[in-house]
Short mmCIF file of C-alpha atoms in Angstrom, two decimals:
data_model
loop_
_atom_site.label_atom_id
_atom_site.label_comp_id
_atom_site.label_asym_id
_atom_site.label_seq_id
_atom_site.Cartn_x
_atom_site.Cartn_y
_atom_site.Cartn_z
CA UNK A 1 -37.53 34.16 -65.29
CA UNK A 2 -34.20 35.19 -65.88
CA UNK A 3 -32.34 37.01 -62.26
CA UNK A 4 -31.97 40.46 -64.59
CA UNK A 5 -35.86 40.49 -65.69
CA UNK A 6 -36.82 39.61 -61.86
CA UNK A 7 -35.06 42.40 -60.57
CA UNK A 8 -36.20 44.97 -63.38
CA UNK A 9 -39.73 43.72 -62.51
CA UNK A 10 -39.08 44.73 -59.58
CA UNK A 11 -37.57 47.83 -59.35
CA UNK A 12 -40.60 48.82 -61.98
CA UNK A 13 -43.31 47.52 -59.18
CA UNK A 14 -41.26 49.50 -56.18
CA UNK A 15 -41.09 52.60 -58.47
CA UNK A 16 -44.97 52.61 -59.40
CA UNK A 17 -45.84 51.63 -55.60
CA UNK A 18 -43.95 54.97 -54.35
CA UNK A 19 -44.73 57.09 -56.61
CA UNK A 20 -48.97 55.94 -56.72
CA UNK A 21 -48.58 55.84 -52.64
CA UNK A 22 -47.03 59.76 -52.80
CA UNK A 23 -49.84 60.74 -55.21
CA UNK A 24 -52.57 59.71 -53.01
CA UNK A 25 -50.97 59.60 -49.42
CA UNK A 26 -53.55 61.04 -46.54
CA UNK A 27 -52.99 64.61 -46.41
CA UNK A 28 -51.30 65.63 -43.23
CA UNK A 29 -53.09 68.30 -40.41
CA UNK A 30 -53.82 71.63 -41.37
CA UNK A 31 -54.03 71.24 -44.87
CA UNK A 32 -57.61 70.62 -46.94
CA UNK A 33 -59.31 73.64 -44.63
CA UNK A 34 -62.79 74.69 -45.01
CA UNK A 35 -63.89 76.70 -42.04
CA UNK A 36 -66.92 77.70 -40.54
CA UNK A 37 -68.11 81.13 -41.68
CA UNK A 38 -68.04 83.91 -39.34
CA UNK A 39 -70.38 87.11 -39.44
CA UNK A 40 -68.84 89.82 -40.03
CA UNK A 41 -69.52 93.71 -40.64
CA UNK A 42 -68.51 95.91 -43.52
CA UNK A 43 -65.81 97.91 -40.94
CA UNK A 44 -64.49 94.46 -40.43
CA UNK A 45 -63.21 93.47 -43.98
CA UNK A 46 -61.07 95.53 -46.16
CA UNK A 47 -59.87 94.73 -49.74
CA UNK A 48 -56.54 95.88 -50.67
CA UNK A 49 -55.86 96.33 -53.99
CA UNK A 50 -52.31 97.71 -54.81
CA UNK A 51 -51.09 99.80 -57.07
CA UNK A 52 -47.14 99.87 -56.18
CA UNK A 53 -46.54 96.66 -54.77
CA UNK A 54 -45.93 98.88 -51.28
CA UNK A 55 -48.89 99.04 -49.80
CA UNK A 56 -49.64 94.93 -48.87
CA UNK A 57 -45.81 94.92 -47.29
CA UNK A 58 -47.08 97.99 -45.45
CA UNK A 59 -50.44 96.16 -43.87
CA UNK A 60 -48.02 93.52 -43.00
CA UNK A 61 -45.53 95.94 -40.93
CA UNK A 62 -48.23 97.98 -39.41
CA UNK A 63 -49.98 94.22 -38.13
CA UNK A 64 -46.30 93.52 -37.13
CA UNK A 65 -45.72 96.53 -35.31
CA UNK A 66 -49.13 96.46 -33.38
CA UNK A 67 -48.81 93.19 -31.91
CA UNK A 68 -48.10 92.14 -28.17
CA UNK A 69 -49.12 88.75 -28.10
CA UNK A 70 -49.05 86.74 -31.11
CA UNK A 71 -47.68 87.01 -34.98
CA UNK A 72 -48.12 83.90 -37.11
CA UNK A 73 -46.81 84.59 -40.81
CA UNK A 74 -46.52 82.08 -43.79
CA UNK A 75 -44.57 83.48 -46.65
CA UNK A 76 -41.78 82.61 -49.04
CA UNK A 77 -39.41 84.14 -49.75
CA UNK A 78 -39.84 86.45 -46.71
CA UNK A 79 -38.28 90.22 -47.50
CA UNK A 80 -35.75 92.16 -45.85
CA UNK A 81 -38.30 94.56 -44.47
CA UNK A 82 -40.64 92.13 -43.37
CA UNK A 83 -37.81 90.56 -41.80
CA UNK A 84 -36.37 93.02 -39.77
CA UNK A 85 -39.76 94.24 -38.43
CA UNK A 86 -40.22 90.78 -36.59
CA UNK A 87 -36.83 91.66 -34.96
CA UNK A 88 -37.48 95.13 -33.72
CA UNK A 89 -41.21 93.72 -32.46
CA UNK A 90 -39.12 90.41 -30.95
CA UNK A 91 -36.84 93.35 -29.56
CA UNK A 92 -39.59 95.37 -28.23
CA UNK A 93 -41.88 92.54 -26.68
CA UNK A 94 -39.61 90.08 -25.48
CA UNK A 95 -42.99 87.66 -24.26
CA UNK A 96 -44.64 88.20 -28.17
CA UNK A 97 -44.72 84.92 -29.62
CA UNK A 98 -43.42 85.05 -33.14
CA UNK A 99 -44.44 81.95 -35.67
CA UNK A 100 -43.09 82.06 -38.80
CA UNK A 101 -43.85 79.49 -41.62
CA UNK A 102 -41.63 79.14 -44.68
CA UNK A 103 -41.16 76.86 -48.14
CA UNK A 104 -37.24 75.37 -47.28
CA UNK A 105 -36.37 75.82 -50.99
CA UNK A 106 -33.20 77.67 -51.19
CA UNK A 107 -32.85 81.71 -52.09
CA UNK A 108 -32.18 80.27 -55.46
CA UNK A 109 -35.23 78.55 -56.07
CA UNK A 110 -37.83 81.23 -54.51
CA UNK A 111 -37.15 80.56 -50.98
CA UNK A 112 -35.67 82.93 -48.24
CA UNK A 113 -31.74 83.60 -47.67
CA UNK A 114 -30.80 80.78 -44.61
CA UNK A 115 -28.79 83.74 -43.14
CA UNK A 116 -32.49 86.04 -42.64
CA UNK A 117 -34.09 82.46 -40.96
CA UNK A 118 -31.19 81.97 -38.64
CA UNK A 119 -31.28 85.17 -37.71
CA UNK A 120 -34.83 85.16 -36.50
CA UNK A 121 -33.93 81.87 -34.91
CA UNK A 122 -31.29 83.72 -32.64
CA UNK A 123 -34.01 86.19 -32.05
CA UNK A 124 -36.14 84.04 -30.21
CA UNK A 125 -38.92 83.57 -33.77
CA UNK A 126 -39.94 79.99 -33.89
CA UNK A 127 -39.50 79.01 -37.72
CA UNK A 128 -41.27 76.39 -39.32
CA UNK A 129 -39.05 74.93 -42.30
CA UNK A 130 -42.39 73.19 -43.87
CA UNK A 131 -41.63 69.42 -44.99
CA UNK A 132 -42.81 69.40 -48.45
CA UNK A 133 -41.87 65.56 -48.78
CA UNK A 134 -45.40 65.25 -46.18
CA UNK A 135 -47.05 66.86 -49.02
CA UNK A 136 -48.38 64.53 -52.44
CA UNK A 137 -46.35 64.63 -55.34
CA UNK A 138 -46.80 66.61 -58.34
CA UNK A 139 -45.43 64.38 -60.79
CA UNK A 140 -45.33 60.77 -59.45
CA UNK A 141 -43.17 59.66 -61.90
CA UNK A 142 -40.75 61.75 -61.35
CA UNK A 143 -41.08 61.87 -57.36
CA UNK A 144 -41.22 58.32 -57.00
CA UNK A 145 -37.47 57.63 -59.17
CA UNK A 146 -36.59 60.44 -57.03
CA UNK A 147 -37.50 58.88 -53.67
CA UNK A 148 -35.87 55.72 -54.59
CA UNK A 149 -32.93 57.44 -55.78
CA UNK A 150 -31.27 60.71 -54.95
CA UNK A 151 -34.52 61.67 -52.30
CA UNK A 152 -32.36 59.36 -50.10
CA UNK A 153 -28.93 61.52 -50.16
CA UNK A 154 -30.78 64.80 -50.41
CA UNK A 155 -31.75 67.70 -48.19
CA UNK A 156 -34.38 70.64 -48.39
CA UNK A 157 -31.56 73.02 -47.79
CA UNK A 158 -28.79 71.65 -50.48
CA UNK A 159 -26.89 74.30 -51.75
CA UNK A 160 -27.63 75.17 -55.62
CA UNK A 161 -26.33 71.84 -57.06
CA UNK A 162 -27.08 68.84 -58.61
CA UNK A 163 -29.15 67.55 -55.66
CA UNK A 164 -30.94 70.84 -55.12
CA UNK A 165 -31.83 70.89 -59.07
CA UNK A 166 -33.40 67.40 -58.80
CA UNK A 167 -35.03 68.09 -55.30
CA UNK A 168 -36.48 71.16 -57.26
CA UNK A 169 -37.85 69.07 -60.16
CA UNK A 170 -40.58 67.84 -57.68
CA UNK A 171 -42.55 70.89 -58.17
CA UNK A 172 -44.75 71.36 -55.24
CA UNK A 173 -44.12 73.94 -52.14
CA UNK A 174 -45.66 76.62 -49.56
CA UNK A 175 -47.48 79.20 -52.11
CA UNK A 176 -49.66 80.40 -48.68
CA UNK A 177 -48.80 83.84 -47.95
CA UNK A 178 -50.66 85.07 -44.93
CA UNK A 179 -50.35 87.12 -41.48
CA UNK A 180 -52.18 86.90 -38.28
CA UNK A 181 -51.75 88.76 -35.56
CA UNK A 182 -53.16 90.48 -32.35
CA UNK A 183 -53.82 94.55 -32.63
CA UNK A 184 -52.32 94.95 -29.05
CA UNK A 185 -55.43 95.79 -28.34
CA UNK A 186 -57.68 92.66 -27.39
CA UNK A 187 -58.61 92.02 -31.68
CA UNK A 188 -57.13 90.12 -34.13
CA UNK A 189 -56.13 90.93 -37.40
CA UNK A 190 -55.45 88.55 -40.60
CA UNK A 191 -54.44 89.62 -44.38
CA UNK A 192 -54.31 86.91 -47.19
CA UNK A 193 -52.44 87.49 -49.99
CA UNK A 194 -50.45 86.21 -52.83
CA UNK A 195 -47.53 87.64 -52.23
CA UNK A 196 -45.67 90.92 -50.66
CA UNK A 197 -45.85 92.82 -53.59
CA UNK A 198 -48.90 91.55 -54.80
CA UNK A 199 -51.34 93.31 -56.43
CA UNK A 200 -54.64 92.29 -54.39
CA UNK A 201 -55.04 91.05 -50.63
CA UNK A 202 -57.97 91.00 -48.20
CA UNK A 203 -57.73 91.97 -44.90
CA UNK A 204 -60.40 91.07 -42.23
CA UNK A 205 -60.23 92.06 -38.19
CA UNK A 206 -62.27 89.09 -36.15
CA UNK A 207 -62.34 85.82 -34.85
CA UNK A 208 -61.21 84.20 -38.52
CA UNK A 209 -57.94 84.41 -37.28
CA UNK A 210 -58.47 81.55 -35.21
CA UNK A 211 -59.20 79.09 -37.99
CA UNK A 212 -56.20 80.48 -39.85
CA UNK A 213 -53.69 80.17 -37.13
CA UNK A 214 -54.68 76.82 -36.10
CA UNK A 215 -54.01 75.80 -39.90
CA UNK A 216 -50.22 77.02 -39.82
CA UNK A 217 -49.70 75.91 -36.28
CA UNK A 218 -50.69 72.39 -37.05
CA UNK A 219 -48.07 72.35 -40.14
CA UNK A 220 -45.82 73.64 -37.49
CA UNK A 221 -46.03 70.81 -35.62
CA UNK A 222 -45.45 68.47 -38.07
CA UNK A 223 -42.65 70.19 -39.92
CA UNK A 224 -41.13 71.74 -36.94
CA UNK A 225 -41.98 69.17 -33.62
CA UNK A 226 -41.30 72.57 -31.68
CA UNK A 227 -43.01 72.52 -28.50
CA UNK A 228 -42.71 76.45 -28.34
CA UNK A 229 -45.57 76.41 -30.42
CA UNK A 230 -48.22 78.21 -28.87
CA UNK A 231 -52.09 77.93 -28.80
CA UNK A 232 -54.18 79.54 -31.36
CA UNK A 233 -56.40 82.57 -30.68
CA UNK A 234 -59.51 81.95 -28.45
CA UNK A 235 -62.76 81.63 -30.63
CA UNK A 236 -64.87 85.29 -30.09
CA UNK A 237 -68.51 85.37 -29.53
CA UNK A 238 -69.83 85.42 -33.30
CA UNK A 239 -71.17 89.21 -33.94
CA UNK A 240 -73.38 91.16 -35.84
CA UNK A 241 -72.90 91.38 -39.50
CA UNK A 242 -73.97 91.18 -43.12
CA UNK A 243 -70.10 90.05 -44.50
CA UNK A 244 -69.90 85.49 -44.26
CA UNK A 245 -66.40 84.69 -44.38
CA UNK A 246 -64.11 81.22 -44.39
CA UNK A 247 -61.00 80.48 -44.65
CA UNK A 248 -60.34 78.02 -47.15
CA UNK A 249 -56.99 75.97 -48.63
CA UNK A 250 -55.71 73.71 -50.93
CA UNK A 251 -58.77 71.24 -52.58
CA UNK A 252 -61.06 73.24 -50.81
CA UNK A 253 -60.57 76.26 -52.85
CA UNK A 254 -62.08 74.20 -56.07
CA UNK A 255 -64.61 72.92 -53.93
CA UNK A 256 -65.85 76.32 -52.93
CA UNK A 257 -65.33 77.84 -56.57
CA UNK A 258 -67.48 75.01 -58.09
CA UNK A 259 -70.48 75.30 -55.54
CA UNK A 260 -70.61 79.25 -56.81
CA UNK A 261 -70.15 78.17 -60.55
CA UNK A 262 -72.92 76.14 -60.58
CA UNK A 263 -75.41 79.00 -59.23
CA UNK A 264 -74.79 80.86 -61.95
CA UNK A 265 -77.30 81.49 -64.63
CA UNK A 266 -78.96 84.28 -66.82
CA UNK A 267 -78.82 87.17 -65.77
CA UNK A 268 -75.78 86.76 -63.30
CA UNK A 269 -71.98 87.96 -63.68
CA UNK A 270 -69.17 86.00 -63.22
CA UNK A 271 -65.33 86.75 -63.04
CA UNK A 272 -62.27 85.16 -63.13
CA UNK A 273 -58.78 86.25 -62.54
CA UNK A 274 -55.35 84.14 -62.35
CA UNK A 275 -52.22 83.56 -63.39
CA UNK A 276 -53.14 80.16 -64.72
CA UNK A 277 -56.29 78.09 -65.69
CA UNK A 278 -55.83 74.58 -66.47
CA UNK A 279 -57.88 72.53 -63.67
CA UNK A 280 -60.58 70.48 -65.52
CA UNK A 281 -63.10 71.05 -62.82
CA UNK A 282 -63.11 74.79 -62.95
CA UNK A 283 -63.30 75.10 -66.61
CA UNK A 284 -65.82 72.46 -67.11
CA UNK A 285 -68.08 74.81 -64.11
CA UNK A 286 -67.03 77.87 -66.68
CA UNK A 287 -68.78 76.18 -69.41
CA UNK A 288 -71.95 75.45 -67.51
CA UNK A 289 -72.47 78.89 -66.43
CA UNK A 290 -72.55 80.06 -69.60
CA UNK A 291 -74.55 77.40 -71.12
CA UNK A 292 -77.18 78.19 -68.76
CA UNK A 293 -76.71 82.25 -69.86
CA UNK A 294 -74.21 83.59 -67.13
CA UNK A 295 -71.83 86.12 -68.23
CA UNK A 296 -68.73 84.91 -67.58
CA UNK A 297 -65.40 87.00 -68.38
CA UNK A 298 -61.92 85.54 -67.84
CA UNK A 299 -58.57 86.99 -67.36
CA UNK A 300 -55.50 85.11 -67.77
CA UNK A 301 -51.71 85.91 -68.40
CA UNK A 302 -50.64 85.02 -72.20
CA UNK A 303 -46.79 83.80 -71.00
CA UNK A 304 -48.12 81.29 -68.95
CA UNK A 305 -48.95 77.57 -69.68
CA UNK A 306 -51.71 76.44 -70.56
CA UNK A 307 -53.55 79.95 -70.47
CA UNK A 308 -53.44 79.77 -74.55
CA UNK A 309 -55.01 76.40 -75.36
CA UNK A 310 -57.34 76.75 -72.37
CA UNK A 311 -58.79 80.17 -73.47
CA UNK A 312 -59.44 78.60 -77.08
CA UNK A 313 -61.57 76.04 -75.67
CA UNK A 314 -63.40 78.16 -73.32
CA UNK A 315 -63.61 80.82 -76.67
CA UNK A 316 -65.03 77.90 -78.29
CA UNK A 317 -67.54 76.60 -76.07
CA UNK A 318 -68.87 79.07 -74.41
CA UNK A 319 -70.01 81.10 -77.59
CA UNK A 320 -71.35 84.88 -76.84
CA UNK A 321 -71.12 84.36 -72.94
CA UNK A 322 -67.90 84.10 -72.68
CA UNK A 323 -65.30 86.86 -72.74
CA UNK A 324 -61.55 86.41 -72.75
CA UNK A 325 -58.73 89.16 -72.05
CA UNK A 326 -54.99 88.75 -71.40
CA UNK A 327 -53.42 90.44 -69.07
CA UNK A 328 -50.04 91.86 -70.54
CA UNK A 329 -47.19 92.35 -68.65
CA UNK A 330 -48.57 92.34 -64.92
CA UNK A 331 -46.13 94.64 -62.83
CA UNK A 332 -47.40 93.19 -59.55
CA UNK A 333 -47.46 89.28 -58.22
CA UNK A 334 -51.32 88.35 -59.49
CA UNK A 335 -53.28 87.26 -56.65
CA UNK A 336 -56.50 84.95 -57.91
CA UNK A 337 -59.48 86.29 -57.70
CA UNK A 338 -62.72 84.88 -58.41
CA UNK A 339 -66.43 86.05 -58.15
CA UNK A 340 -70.05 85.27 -58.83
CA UNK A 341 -72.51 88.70 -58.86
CA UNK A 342 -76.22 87.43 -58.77
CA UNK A 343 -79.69 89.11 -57.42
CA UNK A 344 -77.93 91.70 -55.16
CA UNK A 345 -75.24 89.31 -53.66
CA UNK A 346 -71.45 88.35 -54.45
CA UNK A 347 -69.43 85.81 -53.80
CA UNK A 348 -65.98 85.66 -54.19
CA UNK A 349 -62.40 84.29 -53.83
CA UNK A 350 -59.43 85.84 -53.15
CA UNK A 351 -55.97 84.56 -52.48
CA UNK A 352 -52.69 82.74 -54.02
CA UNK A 353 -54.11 79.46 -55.21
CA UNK A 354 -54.08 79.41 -59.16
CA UNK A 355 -56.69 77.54 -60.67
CA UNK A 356 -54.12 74.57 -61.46
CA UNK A 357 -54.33 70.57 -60.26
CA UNK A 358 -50.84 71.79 -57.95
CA UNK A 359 -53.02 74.69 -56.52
CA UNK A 360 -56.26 72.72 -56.36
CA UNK A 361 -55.81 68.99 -56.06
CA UNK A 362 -54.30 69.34 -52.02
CA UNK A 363 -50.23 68.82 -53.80
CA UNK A 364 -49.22 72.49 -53.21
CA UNK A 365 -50.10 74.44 -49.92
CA UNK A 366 -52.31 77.10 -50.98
CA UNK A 367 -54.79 79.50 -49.19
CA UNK A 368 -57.80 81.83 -50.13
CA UNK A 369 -60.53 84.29 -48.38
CA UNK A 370 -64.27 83.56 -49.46
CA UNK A 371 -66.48 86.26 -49.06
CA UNK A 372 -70.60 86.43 -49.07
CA UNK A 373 -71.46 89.94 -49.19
CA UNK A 374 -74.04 92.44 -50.51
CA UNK A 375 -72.87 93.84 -54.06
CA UNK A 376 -73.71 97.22 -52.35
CA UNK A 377 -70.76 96.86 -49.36
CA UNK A 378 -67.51 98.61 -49.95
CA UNK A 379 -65.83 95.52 -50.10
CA UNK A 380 -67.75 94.24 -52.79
CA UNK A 381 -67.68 97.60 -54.80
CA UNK A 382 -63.61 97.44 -54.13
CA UNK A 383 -63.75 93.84 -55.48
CA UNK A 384 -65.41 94.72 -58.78
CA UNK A 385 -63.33 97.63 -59.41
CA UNK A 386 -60.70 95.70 -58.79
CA UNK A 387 -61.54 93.56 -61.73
CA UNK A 388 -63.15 95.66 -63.87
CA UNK A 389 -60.03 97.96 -64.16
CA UNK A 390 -57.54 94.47 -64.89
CA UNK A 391 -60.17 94.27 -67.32
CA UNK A 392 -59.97 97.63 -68.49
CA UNK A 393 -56.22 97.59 -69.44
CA UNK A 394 -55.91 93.77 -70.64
CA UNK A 395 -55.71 93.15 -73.99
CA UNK A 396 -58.58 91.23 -76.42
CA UNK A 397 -58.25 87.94 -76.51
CA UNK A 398 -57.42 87.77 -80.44
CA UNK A 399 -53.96 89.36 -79.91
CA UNK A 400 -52.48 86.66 -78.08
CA UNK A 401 -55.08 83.47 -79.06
CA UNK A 402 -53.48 79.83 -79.47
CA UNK A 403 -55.91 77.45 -82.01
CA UNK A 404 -53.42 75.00 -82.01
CA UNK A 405 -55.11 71.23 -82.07
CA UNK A 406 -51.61 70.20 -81.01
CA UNK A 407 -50.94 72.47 -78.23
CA UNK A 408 -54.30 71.38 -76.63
CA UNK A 409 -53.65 68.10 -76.90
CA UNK A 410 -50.90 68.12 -75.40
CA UNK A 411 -52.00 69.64 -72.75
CA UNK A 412 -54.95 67.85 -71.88
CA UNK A 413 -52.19 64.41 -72.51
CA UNK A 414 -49.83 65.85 -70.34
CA UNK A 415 -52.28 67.00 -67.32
CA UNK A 416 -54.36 63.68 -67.83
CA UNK A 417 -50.65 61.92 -66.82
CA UNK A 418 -49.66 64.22 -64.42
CA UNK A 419 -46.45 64.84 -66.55
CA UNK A 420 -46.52 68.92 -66.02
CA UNK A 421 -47.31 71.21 -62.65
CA UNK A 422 -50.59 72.25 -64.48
#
């Protein structure tokens, strides 16, 4: 074989090697979470659904401002008030341990302003810059010329370039957005979310926090190697309660969403609310449900792809028992929600995993509260409304509907070859 062809062959075997070893790499600590539910009562577990886009930054500063021991807080990019209240509390409690996880992605590509992390750094906070090239790729083609390429000469806080553009391309990052923290008090407090100015979040006081802290402080570790990290909560003596909650992320979100999916059957309710839908899983659960007579409504933004060729297929297949809305225009960051109502009980899903392979295939850090809970607790009645007024205001699915043979062929092709972060 001619030298040329020998070293084409392999460049071509070193480039499909990478990128197929990136794809299905072991997943590193703290990632892949399913934890064990803890009892909890109503007074326990709050649902936040905002109206403004104030009111989750304002959980997150009143948690911030109560602490004395501990503050753990994944989010990207981290605001200016949000910021400066781990300062003043750094300030005020020089002992506090402050933990703060964040996507390295530069300010222009979602992440926070270097000047607000060094800051904190002076401060005393222990940041966490997570190291997304631990996590698997989105597009293995892509990542894998990358890593043999420019990954070599490039660095997760490039100025906007060339370099940072191509980092960028690789499509994966820290989507968790989360707080734990101590109420100064002896308690603990934790609020999921999908973002700061979100439009939903769930806040729970109890021993959850443990599970949750012990996630972010073993990506920490292996982002960071600081050995200020500090311990996570002690576990509480499980209480009295009619509320189950876990703490899932990444994969185990699906997993979670399909065990509820396939419960449902006539007579039950079920509700789905995201940004995006394009995980083959999840829809293929959708069309069971209603094949066995759920009633199953989805809501889905019309901007974003796949939502169009996805609802036609569900519109298709799931005849009368399927409902489809679009949700135009959302004001507020759309947290996911998701939730099964049968014989007296829901269960539901709430956090900033989209129902996407990034979201749900472990690629993407993601996290999400599932709830068990009487339909008749305030939680569950916030939940519903919750939904039922998105519902309310979206538009009918006919406005905005995409029949296109093309357009879902392409993306089934495109998903199928993990070519696209959906």
């Amino acid at each position: 074989m001619p030298r040329g062809r020998t070293l084409l062959l392999i460049a071509v075997l070193a480039w499909a090697a990478v990128a197929a070893w990136n794809a299905l790499k072991p997943l590193p600590p703290g990632t892949h979470v399913t934890s064990l539910a803890t009892r909890l009562a109503e007074s326990q577990v709050q649902i936040v659904a905002a109206a403004t886009g104030s009111e989750i930054e304002a959980r997150e500063l009143a948690a911030i401002d109560r602490a004395s021991e501990l503050i753990v807080l994944d989010a990207a990019p981290l605001s200016r008030a949000v910021g400066r209240g781990l300062l003043l509390q750094r300030a005020k409690r020089p002992n506090i341990k402050i933990l703060l996880v964040s996507d390295p992605r530069s300010e222009a590509y979602g992440g926070t302003p270097a000047e607000y992390l060094e800051s904190l750094e002076r401060a005393g906070v222990i940041v966490a810059r997570v190291r997304l090239d631990r996590l698997r790729d989105c597009i293995p083609l892509y990542s894998g010329l990358w890593r043999l390429t420019v990954g070599w000469w490039s660095d997760p806080f490039d100025e906007p370039g060339l370099r940072a553009a191509l980092r960028a391309r690789n499509l994966k990052g820290d989507q968790r957005r989360l707080l734990v923290a101590d109420d100064g008090a002896g308690g603990w407090v934790s609020l999921v979310s999908a973002a700061a100015e979100g439009d939903l979040a769930v806040q729970i006081s109890g021993d959850l926090a443990r599970d949750i802290a012990a996630s972010e402080l073993k990506i920490a570790a292996w982002s960071s190697g600081d050995d200020r990290l500090p311990a996570a909560p002690r576990a509480a003596v499980r209480g009295p309660g009619s509320i189950d909650a876990r703490f899932l992320t990444e994969g185990a979100i699906r997993g979670a969403l399909l065990d509820a999916l396939d419960t449902a059957a006539a007579g039950d309710e079920v509700g789905l609310a995201a940004p995006r839908l394009s995980d083959r899983r999840v829809i293929d659960a959708l069309l069971r449900a209603a094949a066995r007579g759920a009633h199953v409504r989805v809501l889905l933004d019309p901007a974003a792809v796949p939502n169009g060729p996805v609802a036609a297929e569900l519109e298709r297949g799931g005849g009368s028992h399927i409902e489809l809305r679009w949700r135009v225009r959302p004001a507020l960051a759309t947290a996911s929600l998701a939730w099964v109502a049968r014989r007296g009980e829901l269960w539901a899903s709430a956090g900033a995993a989209d129902f996407t392979r990034p979201s749900l295939d472990d690629i993407d850090l993601e996290s999400a509260i599932e709830l068990r809970l009487p339909e008749r607790a305030a939680a569950a009645r916030a939940l519903e409304t919750h939904f039922a007024a998105k519902w309310a205001a979206a538009a009918a699915y006919d406005r905005y509907a995409v029949e296109s043979q093309a357009d879902y062929w392409q993306y089934r092709f495109m998903q199928a070859a993990a070519l696209a972060a959906y």
